[in-house]
Short mmCIF file of C-alpha atoms in Angstrom, two decimals:
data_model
loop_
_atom_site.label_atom_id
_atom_site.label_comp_id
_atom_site.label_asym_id
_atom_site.label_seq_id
_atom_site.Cartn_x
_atom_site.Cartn_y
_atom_site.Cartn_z
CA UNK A 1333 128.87 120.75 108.47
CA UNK A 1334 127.33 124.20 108.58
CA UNK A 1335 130.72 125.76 107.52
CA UNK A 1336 130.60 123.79 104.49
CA UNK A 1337 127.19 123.96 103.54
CA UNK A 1338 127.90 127.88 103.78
CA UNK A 1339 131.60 127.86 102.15
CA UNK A 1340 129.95 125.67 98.79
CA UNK A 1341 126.55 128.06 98.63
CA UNK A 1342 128.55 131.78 99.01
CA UNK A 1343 131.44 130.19 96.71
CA UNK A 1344 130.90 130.03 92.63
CA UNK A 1345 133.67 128.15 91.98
CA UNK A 1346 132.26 125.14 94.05
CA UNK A 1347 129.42 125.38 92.14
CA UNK A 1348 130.05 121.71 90.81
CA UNK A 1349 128.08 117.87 90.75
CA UNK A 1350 131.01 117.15 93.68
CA UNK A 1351 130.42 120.04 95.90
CA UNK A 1352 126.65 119.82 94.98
CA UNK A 1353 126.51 116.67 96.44
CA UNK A 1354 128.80 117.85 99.45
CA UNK A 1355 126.24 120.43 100.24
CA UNK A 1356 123.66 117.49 100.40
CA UNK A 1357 125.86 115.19 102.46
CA UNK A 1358 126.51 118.10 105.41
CA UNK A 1359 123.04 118.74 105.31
CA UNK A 1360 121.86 115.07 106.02
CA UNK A 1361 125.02 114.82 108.39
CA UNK A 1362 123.42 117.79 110.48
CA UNK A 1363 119.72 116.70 110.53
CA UNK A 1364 121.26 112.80 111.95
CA UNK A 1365 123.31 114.30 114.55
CA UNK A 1366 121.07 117.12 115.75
CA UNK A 1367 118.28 113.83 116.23
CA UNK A 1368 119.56 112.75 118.86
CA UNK A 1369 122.50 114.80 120.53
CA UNK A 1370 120.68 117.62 121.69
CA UNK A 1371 118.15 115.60 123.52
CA UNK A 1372 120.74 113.08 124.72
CA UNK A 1373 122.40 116.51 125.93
CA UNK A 1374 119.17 117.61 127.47
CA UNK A 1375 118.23 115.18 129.48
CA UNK A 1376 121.59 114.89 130.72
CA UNK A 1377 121.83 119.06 132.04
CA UNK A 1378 117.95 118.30 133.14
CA UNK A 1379 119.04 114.44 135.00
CA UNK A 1380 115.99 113.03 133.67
CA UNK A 1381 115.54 110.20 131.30
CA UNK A 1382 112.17 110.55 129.70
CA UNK A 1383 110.81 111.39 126.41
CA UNK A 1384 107.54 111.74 125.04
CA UNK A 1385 105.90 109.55 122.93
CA UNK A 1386 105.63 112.19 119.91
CA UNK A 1387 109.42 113.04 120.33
CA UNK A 1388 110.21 109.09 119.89
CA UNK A 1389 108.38 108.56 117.09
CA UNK A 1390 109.73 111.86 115.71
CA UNK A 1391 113.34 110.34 116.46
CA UNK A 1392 112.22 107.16 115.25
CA UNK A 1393 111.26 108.92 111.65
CA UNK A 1394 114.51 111.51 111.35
CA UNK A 1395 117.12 108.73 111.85
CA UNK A 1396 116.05 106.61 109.26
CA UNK A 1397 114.94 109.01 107.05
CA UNK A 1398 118.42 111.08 107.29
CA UNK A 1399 120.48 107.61 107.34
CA UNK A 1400 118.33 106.33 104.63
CA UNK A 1401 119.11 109.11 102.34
CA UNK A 1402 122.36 109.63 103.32
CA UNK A 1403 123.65 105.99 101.87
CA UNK A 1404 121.32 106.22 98.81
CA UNK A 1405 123.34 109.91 98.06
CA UNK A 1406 126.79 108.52 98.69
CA UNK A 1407 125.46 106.02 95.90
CA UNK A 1408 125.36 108.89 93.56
CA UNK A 1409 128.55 110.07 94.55
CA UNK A 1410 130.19 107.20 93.70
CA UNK A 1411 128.68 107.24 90.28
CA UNK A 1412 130.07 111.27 90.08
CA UNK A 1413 132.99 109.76 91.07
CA UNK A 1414 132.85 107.17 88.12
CA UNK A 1415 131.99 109.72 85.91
CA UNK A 1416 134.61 112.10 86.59
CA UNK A 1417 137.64 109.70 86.72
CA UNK A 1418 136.33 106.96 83.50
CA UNK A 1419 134.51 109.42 81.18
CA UNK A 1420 135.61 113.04 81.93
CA UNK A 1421 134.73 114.14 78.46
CA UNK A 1422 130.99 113.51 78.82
CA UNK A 1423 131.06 114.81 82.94
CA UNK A 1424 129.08 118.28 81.94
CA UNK A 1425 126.32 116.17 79.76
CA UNK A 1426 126.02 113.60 82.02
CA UNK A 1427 125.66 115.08 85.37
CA UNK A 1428 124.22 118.93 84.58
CA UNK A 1429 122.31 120.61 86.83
CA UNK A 1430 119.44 119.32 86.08
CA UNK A 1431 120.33 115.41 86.72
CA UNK A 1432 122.22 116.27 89.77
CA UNK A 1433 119.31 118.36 91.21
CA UNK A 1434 116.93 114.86 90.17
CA UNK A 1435 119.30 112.55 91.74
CA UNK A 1436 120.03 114.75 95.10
CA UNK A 1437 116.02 114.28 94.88
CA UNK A 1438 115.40 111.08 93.99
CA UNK A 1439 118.67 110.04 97.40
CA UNK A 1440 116.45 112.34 99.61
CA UNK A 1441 112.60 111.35 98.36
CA UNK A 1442 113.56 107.29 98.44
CA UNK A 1443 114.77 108.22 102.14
CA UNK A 1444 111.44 109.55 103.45
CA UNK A 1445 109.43 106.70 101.61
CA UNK A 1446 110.96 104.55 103.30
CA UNK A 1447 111.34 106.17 106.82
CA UNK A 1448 107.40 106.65 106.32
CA UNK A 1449 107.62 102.96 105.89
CA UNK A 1450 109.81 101.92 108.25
CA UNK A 1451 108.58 104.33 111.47
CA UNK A 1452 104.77 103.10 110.67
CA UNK A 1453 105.27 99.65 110.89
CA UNK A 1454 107.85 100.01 113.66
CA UNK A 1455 105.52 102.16 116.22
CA UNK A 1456 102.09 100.01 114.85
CA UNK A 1457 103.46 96.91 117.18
CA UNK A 1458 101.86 96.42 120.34
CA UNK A 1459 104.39 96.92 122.98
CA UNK A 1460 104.57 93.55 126.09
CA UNK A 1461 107.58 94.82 128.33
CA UNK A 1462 107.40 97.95 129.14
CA UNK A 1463 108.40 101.52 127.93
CA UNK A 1464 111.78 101.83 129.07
CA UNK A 1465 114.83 101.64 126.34
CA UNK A 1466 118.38 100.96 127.28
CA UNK A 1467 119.66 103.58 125.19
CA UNK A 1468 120.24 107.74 125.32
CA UNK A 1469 117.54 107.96 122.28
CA UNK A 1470 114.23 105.86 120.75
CA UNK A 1471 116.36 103.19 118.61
CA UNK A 1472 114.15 100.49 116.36
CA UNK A 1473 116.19 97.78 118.00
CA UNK A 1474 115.32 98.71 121.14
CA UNK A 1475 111.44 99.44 120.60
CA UNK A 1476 111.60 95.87 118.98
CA UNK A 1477 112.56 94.50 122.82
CA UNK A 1478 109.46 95.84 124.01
CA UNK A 1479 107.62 94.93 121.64
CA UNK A 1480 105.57 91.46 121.60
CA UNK A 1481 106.81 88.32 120.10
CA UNK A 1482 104.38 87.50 117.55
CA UNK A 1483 104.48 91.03 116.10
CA UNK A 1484 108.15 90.25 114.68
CA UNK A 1485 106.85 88.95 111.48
CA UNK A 1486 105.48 92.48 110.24
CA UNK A 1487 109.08 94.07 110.89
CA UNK A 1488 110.96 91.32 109.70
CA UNK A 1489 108.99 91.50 105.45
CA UNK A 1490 110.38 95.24 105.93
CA UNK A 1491 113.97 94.22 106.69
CA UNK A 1492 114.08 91.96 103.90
CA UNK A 1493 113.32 94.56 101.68
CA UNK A 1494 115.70 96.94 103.28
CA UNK A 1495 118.63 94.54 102.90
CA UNK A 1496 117.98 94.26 99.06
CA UNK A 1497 117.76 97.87 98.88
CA UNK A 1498 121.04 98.24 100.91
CA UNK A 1499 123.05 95.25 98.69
CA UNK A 1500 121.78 96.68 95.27
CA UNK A 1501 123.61 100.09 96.36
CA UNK A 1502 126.41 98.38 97.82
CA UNK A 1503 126.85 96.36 94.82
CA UNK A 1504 126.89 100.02 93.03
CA UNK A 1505 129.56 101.14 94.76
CA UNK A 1506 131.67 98.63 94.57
CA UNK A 1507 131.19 97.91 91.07
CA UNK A 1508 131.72 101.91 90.65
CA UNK A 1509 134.84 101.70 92.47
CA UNK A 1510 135.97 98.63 90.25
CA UNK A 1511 135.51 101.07 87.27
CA UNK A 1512 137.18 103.71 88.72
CA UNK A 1513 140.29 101.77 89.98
CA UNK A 1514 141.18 100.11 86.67
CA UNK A 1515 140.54 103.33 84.74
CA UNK A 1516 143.50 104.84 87.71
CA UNK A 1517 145.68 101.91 86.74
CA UNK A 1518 145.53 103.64 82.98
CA UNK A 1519 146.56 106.62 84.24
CA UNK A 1520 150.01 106.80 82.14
CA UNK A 1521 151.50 109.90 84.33
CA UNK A 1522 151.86 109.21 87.96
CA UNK A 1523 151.02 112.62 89.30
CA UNK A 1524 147.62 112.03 87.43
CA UNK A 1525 147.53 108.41 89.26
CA UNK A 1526 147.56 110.64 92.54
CA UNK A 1527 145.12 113.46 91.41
CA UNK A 1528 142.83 110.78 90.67
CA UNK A 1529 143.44 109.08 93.55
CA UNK A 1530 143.26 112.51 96.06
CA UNK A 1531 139.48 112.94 94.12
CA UNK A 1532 137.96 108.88 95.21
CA UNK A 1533 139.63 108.75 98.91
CA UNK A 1534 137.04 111.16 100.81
CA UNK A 1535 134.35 109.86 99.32
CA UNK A 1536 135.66 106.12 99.97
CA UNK A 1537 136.55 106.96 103.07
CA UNK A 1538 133.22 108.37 104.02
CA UNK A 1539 131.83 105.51 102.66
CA UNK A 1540 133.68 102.60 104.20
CA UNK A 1541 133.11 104.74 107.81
CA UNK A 1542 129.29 104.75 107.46
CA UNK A 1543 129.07 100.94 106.12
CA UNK A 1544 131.36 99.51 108.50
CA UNK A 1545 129.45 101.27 112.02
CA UNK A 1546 125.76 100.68 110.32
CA UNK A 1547 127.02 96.56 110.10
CA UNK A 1548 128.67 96.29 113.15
CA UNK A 1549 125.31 97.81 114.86
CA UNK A 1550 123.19 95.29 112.51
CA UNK A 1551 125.50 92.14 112.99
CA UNK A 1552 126.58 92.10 116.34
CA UNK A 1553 126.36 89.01 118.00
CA UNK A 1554 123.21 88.55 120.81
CA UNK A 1555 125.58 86.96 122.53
CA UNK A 1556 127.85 89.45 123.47
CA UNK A 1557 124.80 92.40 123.65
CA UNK A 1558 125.13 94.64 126.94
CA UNK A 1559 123.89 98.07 127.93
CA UNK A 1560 126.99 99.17 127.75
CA UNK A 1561 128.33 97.79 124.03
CA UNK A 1562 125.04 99.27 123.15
CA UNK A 1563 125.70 102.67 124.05
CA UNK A 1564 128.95 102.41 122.04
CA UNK A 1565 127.49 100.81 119.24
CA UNK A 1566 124.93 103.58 118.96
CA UNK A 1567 127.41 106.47 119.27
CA UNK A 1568 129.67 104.74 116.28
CA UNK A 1569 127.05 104.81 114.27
CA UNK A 1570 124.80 107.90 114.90
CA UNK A 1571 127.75 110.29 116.11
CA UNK A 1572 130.54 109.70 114.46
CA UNK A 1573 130.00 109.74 110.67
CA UNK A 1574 128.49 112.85 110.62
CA UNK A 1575 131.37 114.60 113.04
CA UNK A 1576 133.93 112.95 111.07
CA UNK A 1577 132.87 113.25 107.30
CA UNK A 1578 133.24 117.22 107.18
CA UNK A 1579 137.02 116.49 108.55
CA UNK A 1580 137.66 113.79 106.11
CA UNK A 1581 136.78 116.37 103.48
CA UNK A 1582 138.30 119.13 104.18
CA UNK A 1583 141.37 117.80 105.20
CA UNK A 1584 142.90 117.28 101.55
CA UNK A 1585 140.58 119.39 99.47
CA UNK A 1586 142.73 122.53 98.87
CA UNK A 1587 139.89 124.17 97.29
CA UNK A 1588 137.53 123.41 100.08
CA UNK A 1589 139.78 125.05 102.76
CA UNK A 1590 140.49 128.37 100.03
CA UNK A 1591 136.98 128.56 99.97
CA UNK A 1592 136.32 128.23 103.98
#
């Protein structure tokens, strides 16, 4: 992530709405896996399991806000997307440098609103069993376990208004992709069939990695729950997308790996 955050700032030519946006992504990838790994790390060299109550609620605030922001900006790369491949001829008016800087903005100021949200109501709820999690860092499914039963009702008004906000960019994307995929189908040349086709996979990629860990972790089954299916979940959702994006980006973006 660092390498490319460096490799797009130092190099002109990837001065561009894509690479902008690229920039943006490493840097949100960083913040969510430095959250929790180098504690997780820590603790582990150290064999001790605590941490403080300022460094959970800390925890508690980064994730969201970096996961938060992260989804709403691959939302705007899908529409750069749509804009590149269905109307290339009005790319430079519509996303200058001015729009992208507002929308890398708006991705990143819509994330903290709603981690300030999300970690207030979630630490304001009086905690029944204890103050031990069964997980390597503070996790709002977790702190819910402790918390007490009739408190639920506070958490769950926020969740409903978290899973409108997460269908209403969903829908984006797919309805983006929809665009973008009968536009390809246009294409009369195959080689430009490809080209358009090399542009859309990292990002869909990307995409379809984040949604399907962050779903899993929301819809798994009670039933099944364990400490140890949690410990996985949690990894495939806070550790891998952000090892694996910079790798599905680089790996077929010539201009990338010039520029590295």
């Amino acid at each position: 992530n660092s390498l490319i955050m460096t490799a797009v700032a130092c190099n002109h030519r990837l001065h561009t709405p894509m690479y902008f946006f690229l920039l943006n992504l490493a840097l949100l990838d960083l913040g969510c896996i430095s959250t929790t790994v180098p504690k997780a790390m820590a603790n582990s060299l150290w064999d001790t399991n605590a941490i403080s109550y300022a460094g959970c609620a800390a925890q508690v605030f980064l994730l969201v806000f970096f996961f938060s922001a992260e989804f709403y900006l691959l939302t705007v790369m899908s529409y750069d997307r749509y804009i590149a491949i269905c109307k290339p001829l009005h790319y430079g008016t519509l996303l200058g440098s001015r729009a992208c800087a507002n929308m890398a903005a708006a991705a990143w100021g819509s994330g903290l609103i709603y981690s300030v949200l999300h970690t207030a109501n979630t630490l304001s709820l009086p905690l029944c069993q204890g103050n031990i999690l069964d997980q390597f860092f503070c996790e709002i499914p977790q702190i819910l376990k402790l918390s007490c039963s009739n408190s639920y009702l506070r958490e769950f008004r926020l969740l409903a208004v978290s899973t409108f906000l997460f269908w209403g960019c969903f829908v984006f994307i797919v309805l983006s992709y929809v665009q973008i995929f009968r536009a390809m189908l246009r294409i009369p040349s195959q080689q430009g069939q490809h080209k358009a086709f090399s542009m859309c996979l990292p990002h869909l990629v990307v995409v379809s990695l984040f949604l399907s860990s962050a779903i899993f972790a929301c819809l798994k089954p009670t039933s099944i729950s364990s400490p140890a299916l949690d410990l996985v979940v949690a990894v495939l959702y806070s550790v891998v997308p952000p090892a694996m994006n910079p790798l599905i980006y680089s790996m077929r973006n010539q201009e990338l790996k010039v520029a590295l």
